[in-house]
mmCIF file with all atom_site columns, C-alpha atoms in Angstrom:
data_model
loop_
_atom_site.group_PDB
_atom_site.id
_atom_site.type_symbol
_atom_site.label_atom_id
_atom_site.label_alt_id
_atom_site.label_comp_id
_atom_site.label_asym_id
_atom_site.label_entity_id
_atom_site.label_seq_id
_atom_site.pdbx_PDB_ins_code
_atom_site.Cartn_x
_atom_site.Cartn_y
_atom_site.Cartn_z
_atom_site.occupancy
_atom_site.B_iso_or_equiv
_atom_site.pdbx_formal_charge
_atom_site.auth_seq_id
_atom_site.auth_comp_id
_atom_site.auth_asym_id
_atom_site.auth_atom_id
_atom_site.pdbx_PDB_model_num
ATOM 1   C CA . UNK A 1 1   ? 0.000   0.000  0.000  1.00 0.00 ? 10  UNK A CA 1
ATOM 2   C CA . UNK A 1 2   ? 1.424   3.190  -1.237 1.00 0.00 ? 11  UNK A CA 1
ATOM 3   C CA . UNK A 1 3   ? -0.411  5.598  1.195  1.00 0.00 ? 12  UNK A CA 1
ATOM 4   C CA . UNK A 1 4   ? -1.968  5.898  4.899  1.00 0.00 ? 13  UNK A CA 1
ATOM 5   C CA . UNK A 1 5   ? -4.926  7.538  6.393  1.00 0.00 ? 14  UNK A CA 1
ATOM 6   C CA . UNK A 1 6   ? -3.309  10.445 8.296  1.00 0.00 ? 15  UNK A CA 1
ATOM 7   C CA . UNK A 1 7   ? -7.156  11.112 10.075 1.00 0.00 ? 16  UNK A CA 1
ATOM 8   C CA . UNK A 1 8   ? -10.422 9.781  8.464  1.00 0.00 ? 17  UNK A CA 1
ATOM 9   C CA . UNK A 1 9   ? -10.069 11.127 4.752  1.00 0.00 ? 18  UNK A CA 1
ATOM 10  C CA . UNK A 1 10  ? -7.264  12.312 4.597  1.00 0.00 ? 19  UNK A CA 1
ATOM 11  C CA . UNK A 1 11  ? -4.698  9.829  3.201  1.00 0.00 ? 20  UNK A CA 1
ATOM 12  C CA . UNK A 1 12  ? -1.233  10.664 2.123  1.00 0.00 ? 21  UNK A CA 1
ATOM 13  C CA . UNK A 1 13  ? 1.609   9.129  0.347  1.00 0.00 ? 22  UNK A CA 1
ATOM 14  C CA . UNK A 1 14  ? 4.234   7.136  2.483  1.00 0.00 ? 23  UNK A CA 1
ATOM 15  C CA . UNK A 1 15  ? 6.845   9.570  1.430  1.00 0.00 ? 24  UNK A CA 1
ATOM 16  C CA . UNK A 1 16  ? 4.659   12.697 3.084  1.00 0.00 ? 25  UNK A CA 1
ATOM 17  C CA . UNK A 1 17  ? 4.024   10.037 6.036  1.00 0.00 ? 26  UNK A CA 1
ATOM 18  C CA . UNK A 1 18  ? 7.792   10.510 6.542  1.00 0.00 ? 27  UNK A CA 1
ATOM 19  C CA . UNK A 1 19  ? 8.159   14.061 6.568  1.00 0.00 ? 28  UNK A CA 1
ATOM 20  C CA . UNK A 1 20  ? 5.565   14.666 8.891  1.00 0.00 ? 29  UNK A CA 1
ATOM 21  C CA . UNK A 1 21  ? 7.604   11.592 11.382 1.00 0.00 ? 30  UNK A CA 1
ATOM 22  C CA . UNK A 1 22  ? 10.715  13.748 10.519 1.00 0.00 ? 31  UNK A CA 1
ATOM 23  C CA . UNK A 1 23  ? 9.395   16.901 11.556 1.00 0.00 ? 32  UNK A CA 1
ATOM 24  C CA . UNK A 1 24  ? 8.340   14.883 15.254 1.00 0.00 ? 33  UNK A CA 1
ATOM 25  C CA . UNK A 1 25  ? 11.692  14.198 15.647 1.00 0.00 ? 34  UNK A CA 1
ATOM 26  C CA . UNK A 1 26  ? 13.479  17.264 14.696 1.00 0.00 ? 35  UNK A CA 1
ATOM 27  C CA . UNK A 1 27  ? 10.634  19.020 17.396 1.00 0.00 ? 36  UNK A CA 1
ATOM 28  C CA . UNK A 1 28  ? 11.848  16.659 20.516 1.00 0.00 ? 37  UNK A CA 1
ATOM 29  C CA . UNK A 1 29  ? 15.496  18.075 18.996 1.00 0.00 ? 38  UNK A CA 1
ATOM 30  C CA . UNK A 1 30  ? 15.057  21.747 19.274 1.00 0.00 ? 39  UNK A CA 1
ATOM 31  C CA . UNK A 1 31  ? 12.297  22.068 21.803 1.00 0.00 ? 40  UNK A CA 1
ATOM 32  C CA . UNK A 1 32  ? 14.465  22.027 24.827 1.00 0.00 ? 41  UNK A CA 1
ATOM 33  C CA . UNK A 1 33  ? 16.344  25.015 23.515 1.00 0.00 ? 42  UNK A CA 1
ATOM 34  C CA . UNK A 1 34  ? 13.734  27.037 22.098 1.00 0.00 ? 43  UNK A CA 1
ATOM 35  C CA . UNK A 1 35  ? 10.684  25.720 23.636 1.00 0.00 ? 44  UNK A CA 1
ATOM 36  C CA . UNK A 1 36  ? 8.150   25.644 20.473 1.00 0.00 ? 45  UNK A CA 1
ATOM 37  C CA . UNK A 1 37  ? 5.918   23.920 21.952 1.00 0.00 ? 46  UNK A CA 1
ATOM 38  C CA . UNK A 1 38  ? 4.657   22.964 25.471 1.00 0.00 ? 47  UNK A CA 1
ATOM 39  C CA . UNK A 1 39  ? 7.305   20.227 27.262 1.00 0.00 ? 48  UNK A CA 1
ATOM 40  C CA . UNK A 1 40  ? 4.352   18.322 28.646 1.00 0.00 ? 49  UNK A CA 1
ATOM 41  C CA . UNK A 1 41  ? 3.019   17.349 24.989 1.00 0.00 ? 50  UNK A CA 1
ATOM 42  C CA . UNK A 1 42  ? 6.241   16.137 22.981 1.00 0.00 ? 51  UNK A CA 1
ATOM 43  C CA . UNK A 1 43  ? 5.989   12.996 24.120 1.00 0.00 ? 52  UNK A CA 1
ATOM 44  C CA . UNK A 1 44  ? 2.250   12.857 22.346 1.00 0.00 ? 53  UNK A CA 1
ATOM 45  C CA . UNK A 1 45  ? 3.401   15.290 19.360 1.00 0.00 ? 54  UNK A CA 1
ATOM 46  C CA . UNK A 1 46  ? 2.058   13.347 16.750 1.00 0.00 ? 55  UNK A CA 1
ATOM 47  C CA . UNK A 1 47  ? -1.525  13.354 17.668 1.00 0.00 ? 56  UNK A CA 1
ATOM 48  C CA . UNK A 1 48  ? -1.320  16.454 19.790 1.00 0.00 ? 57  UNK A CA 1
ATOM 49  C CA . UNK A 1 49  ? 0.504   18.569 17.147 1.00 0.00 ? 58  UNK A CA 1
ATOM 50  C CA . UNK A 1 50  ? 0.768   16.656 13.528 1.00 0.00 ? 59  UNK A CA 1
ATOM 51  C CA . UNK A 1 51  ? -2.380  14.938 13.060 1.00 0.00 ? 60  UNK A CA 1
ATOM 52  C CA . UNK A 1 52  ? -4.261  18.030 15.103 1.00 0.00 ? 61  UNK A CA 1
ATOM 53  C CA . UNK A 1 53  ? -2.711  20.280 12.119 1.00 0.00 ? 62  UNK A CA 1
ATOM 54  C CA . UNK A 1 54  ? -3.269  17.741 9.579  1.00 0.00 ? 63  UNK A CA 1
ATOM 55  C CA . UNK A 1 55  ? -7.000  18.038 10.366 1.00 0.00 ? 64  UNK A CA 1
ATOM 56  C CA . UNK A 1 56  ? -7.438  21.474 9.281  1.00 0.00 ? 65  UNK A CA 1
ATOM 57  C CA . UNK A 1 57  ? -5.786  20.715 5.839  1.00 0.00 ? 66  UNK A CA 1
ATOM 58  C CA . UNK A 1 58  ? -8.476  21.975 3.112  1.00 0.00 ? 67  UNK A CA 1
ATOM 59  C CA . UNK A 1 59  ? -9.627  19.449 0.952  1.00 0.00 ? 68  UNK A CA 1
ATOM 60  C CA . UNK A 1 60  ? -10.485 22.328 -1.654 1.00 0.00 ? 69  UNK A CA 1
ATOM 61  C CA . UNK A 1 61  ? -8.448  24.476 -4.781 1.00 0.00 ? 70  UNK A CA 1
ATOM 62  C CA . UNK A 1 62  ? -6.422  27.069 -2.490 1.00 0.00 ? 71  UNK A CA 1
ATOM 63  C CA . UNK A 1 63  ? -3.173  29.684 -4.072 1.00 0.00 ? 72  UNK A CA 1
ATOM 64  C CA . UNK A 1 64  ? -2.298  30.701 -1.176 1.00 0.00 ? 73  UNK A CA 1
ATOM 65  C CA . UNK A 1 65  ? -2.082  29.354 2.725  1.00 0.00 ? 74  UNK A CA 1
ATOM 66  C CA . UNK A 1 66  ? -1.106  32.083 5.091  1.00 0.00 ? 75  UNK A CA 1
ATOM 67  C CA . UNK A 1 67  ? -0.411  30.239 8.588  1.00 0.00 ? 76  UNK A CA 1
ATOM 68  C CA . UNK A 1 68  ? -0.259  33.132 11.674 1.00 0.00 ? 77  UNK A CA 1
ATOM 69  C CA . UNK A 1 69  ? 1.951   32.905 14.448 1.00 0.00 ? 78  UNK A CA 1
ATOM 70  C CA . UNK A 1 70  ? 3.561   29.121 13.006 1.00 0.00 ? 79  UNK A CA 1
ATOM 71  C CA . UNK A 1 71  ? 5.749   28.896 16.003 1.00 0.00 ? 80  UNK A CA 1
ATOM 72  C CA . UNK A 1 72  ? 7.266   24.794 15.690 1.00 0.00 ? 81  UNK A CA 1
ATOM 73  C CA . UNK A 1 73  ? 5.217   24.624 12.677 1.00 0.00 ? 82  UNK A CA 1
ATOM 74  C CA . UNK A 1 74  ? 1.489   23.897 13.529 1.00 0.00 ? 83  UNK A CA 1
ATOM 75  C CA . UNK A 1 75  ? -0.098  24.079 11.405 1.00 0.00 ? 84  UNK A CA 1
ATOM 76  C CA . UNK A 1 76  ? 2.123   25.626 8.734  1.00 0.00 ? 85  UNK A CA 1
ATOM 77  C CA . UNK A 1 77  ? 4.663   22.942 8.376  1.00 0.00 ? 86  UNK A CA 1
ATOM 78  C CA . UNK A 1 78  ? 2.167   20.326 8.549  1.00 0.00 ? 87  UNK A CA 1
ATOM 79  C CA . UNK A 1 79  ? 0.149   21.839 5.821  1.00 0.00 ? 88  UNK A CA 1
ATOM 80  C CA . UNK A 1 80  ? 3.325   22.614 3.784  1.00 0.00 ? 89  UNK A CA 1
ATOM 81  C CA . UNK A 1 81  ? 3.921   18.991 3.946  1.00 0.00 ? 90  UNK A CA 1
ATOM 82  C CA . UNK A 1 82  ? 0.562   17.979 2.731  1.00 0.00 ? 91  UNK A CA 1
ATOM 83  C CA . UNK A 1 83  ? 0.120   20.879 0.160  1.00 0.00 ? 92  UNK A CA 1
ATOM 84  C CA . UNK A 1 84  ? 3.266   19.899 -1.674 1.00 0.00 ? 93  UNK A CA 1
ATOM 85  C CA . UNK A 1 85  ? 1.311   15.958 -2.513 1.00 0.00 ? 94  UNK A CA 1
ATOM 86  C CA . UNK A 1 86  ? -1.800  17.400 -3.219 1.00 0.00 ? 95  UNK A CA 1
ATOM 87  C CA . UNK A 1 87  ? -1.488  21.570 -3.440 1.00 0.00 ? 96  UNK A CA 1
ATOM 88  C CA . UNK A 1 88  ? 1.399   21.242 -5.265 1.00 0.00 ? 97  UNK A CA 1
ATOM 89  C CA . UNK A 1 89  ? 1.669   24.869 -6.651 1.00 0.00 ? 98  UNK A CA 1
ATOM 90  C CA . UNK A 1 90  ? 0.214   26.387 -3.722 1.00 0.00 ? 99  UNK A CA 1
ATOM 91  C CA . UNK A 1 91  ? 1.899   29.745 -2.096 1.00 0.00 ? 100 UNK A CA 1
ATOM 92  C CA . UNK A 1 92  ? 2.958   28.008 1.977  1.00 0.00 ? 101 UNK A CA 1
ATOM 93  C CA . UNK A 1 93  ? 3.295   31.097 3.965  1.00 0.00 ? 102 UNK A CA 1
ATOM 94  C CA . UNK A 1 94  ? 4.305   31.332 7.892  1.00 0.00 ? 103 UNK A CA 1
ATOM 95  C CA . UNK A 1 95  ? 4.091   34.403 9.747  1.00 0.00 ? 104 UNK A CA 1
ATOM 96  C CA . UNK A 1 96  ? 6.410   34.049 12.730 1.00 0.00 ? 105 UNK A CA 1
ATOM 97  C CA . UNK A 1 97  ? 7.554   37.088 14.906 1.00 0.00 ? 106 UNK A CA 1
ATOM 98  C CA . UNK A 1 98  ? 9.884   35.323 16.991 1.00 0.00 ? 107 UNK A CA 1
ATOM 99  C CA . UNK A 1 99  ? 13.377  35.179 15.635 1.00 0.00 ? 108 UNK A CA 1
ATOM 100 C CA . UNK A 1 100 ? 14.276  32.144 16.630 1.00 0.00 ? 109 UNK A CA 1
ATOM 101 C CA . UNK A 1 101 ? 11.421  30.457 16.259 1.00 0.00 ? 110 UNK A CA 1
ATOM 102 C CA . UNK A 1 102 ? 11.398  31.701 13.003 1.00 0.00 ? 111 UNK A CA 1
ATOM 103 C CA . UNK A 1 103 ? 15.033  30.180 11.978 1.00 0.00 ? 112 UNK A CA 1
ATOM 104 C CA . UNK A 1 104 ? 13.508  26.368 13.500 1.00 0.00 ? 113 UNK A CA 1
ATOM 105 C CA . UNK A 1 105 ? 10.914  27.152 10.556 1.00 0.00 ? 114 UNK A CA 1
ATOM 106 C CA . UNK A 1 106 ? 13.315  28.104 7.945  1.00 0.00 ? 115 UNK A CA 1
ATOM 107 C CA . UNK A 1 107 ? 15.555  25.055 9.031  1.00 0.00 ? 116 UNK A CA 1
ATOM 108 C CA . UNK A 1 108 ? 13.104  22.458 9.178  1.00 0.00 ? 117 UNK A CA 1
ATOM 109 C CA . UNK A 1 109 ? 11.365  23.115 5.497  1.00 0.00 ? 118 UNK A CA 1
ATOM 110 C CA . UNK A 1 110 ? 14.763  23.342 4.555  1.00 0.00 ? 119 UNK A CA 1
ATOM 111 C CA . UNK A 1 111 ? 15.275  19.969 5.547  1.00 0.00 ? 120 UNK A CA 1
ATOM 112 C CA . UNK A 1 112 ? 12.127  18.828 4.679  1.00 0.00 ? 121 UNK A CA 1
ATOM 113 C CA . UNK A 1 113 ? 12.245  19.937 0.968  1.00 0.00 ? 122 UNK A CA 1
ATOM 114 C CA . UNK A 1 114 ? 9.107   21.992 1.872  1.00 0.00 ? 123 UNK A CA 1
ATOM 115 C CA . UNK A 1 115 ? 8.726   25.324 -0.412 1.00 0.00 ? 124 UNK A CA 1
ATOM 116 C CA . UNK A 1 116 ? 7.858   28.175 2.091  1.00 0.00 ? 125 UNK A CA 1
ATOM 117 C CA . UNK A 1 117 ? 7.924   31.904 2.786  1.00 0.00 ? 126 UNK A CA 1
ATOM 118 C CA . UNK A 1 118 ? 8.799   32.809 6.500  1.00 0.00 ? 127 UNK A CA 1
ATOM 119 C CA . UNK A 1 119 ? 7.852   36.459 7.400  1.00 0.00 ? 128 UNK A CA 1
ATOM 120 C CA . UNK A 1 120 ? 9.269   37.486 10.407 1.00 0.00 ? 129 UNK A CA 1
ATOM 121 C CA . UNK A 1 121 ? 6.413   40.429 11.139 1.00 0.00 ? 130 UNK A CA 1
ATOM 122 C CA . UNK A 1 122 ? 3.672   41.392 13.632 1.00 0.00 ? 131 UNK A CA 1
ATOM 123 C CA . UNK A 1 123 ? 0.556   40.453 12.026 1.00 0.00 ? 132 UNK A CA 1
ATOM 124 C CA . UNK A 1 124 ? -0.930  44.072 12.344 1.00 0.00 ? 133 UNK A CA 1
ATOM 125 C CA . UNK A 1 125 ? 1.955   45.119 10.551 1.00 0.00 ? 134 UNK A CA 1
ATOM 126 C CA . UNK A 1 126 ? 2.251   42.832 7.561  1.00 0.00 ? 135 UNK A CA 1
ATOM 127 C CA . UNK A 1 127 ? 1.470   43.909 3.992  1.00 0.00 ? 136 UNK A CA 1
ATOM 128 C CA . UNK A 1 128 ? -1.977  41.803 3.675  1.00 0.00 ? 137 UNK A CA 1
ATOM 129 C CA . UNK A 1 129 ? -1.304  38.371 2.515  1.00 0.00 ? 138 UNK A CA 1
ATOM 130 C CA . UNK A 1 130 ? -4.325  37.959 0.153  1.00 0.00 ? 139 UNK A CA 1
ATOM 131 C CA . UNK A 1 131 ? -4.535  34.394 1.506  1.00 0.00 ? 140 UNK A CA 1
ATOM 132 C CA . UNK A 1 132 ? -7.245  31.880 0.271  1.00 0.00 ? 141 UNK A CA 1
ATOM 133 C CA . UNK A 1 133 ? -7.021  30.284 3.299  1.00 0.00 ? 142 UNK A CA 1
ATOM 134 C CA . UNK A 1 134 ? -5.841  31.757 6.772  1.00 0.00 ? 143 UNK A CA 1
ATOM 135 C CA . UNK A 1 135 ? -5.188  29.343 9.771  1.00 0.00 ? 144 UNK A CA 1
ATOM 136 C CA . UNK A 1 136 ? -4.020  29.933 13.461 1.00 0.00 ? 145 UNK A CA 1
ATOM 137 C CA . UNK A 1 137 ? -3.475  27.562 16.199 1.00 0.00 ? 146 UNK A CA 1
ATOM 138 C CA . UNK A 1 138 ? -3.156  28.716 19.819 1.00 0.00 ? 147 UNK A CA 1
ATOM 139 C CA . UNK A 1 139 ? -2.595  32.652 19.006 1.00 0.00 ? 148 UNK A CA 1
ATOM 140 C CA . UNK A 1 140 ? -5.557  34.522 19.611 1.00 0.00 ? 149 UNK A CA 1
ATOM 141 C CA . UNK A 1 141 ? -9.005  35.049 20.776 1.00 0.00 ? 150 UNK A CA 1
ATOM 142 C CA . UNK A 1 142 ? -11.447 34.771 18.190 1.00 0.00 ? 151 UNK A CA 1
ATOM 143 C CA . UNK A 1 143 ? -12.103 38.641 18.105 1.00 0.00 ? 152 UNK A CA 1
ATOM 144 C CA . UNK A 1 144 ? -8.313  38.900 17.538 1.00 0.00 ? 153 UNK A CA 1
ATOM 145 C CA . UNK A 1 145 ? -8.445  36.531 14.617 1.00 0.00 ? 154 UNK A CA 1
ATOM 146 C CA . UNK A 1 146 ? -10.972 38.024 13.292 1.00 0.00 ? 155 UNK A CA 1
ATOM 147 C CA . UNK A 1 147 ? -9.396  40.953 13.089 1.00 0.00 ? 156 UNK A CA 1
ATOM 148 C CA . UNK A 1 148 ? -6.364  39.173 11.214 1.00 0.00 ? 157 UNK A CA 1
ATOM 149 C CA . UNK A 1 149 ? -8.663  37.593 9.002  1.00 0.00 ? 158 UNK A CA 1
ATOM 150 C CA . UNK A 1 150 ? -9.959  40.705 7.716  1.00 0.00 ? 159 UNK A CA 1
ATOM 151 C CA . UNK A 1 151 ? -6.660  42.191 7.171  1.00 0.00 ? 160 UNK A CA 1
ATOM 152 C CA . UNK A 1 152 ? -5.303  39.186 5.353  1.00 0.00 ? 161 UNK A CA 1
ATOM 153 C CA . UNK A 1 153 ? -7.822  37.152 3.934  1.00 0.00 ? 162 UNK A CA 1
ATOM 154 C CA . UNK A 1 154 ? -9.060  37.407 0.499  1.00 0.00 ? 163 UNK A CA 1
ATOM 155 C CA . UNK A 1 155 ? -12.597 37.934 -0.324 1.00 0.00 ? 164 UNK A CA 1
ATOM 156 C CA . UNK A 1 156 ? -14.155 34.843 -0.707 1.00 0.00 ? 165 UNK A CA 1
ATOM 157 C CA . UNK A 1 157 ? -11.783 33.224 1.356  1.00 0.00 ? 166 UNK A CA 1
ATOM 158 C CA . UNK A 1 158 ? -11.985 31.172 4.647  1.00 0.00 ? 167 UNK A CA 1
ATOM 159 C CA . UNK A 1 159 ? -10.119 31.124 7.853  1.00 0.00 ? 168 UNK A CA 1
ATOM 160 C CA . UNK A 1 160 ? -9.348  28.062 9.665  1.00 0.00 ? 169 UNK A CA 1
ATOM 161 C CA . UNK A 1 161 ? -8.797  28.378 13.824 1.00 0.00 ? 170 UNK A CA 1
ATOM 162 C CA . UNK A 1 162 ? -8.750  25.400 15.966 1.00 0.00 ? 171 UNK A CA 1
ATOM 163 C CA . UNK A 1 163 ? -10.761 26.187 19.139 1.00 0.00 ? 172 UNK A CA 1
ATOM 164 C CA . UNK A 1 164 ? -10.969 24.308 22.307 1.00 0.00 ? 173 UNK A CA 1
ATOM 165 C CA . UNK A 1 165 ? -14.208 23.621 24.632 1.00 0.00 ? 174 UNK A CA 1
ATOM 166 C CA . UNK A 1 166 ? -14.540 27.305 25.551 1.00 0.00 ? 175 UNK A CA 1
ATOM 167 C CA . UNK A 1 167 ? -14.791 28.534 21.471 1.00 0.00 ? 176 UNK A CA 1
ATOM 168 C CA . UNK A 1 168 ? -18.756 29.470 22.193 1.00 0.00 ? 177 UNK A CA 1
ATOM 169 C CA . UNK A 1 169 ? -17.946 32.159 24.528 1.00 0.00 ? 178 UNK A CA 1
ATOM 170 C CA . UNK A 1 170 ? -15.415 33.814 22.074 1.00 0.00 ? 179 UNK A CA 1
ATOM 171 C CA . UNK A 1 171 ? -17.639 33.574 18.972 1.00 0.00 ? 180 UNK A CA 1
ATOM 172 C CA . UNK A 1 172 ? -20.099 35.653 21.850 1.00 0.00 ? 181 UNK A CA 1
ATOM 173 C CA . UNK A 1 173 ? -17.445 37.751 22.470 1.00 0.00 ? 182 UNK A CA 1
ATOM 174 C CA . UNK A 1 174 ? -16.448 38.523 18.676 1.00 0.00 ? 183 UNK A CA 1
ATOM 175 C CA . UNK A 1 175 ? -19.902 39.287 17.882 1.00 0.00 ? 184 UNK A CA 1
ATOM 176 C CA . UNK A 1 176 ? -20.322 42.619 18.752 1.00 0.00 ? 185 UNK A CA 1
ATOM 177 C CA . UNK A 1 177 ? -17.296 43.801 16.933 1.00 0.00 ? 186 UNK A CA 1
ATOM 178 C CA . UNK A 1 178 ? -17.801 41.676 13.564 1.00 0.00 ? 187 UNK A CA 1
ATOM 179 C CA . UNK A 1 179 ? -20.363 39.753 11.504 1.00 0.00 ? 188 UNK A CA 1
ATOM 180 C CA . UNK A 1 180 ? -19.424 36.390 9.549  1.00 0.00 ? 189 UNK A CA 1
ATOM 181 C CA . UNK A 1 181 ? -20.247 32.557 8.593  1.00 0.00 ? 190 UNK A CA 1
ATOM 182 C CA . UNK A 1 182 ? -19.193 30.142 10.846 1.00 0.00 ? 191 UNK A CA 1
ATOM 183 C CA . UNK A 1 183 ? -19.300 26.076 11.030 1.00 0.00 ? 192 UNK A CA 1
ATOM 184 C CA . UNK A 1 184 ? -18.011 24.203 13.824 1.00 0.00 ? 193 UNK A CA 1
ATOM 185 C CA . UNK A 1 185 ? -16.783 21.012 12.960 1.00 0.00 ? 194 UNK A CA 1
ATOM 186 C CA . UNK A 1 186 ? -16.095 18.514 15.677 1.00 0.00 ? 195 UNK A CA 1
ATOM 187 C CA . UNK A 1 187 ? -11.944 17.684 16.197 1.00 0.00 ? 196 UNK A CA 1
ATOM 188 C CA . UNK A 1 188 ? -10.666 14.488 15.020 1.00 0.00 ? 197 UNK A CA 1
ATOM 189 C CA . UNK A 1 189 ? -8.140  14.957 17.476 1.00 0.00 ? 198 UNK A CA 1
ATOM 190 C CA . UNK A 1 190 ? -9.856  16.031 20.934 1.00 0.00 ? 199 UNK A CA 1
ATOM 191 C CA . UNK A 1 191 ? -13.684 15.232 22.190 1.00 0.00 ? 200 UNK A CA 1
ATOM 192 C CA . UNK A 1 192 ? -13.805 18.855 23.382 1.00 0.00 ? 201 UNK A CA 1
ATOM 193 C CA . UNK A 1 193 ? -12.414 20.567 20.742 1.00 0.00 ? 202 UNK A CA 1
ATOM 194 C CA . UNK A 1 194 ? -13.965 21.832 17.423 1.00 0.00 ? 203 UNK A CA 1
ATOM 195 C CA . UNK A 1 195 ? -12.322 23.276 13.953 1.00 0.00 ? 204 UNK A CA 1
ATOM 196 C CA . UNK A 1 196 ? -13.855 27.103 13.395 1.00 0.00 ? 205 UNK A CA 1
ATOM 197 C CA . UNK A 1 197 ? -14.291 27.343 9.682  1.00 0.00 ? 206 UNK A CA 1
ATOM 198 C CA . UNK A 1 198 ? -15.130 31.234 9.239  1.00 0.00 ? 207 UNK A CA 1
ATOM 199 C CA . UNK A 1 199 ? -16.569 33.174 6.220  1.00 0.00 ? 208 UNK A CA 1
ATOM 200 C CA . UNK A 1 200 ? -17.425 36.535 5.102  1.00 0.00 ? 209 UNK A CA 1
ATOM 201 C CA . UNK A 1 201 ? -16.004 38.324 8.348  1.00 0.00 ? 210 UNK A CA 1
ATOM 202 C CA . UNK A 1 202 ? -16.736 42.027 8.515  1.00 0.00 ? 211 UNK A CA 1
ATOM 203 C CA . UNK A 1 203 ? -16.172 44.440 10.912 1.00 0.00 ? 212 UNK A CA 1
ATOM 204 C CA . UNK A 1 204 ? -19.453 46.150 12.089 1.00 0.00 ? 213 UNK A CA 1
#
């Protein structure tokens, strides 16, 4: 068999299998020096970081990926990884303000063979991306992404945040400040968690 379900449809090839098992491994590497992602869930980085990413991959046409605040890669990486078997001429790009954090990035697409663009920005700063897609993991509230979203998404577009059990009250919260679409898709990953998928955000 020349592929493997990664999560319920979503197989890949074995040779993007391996990436994504070389990008656990160089984590557990530079973690303890630059701490990209929480000590306590290394040990569990493959479904607490690779196949939680993997989920949010869009089984649709996209040009451009923007990933905010990529820190050790999740998403970004992960969808890099996946978008060069199936997205091949996709735009990958990971916004990153961290320096270091940002070199880890650099370094592990590097020696991934992944095709990426790092920017090294604050996301209120950055020229807007005129992203397809827009994902964040772990960066904001949902007002805050929104925010992003409407900076750097593209009309027609659709941002893609991760959100644990509390996302209800931050949709609540966002509401009075912008209007949009939203679908909640259960995780694959955690019982508690869903996958926002956002539309047509507007400030009001």
């Amino acid at each position: 068999m020349n592929s493997v379900d990664l999560i319920p449809g979503l197989a890949v090839s074995r040779e993007t299998e391996a990436k994504l098992r070389a990008l656990e491994q160089m984590l557990a590497k530079w973690n303890p020096a630059i701490n990209l992602v929480a000590k306590s869930t290394v040990a569990s980085a493959w479904s607490r970081h690779i196949l939680d990413s993997a989920q949010l991959f869009m089984n649709r046409p996209f040009s451009t990926w923007a990933d905010l605040g990529s820190g050790g890669g999740f998403p970004g990486l992960v969808i890099a990884a996946i978008a060069a078997e199936k997205q091949p001429a996709a735009t990958i790009i990971l916004v990153e303000v961290d320096q270091r954090k940002a070199a880890f990035l650099r370094e592990a697409a590097r020696q991934l063979g992944l095709s990426v663009t790092v920017k090294v920005e604050r996301i209120e700063a950055l020229e807007p991306l005129d992203a397809d897609v827009l994902s964040a993991r772990a960066l904001a509230p949902f007002k805050d992404l929104c925010a992003f979203a409407d900076r750097h998404l593209v009309s027609g577009g659709v941002a893609v945040f991760p959100k644990g059990a509390g996302w209800r009250a931050e949709v609540e919260a966002a509401q009075g400040a912008w209007s949009f679409v939203l679908d909640a898709v259960p995780s694959q990953t955690d019982a508690a968690s869903v996958v926002l998928l956002v539309k047509e955000i507007k400030h009001v």
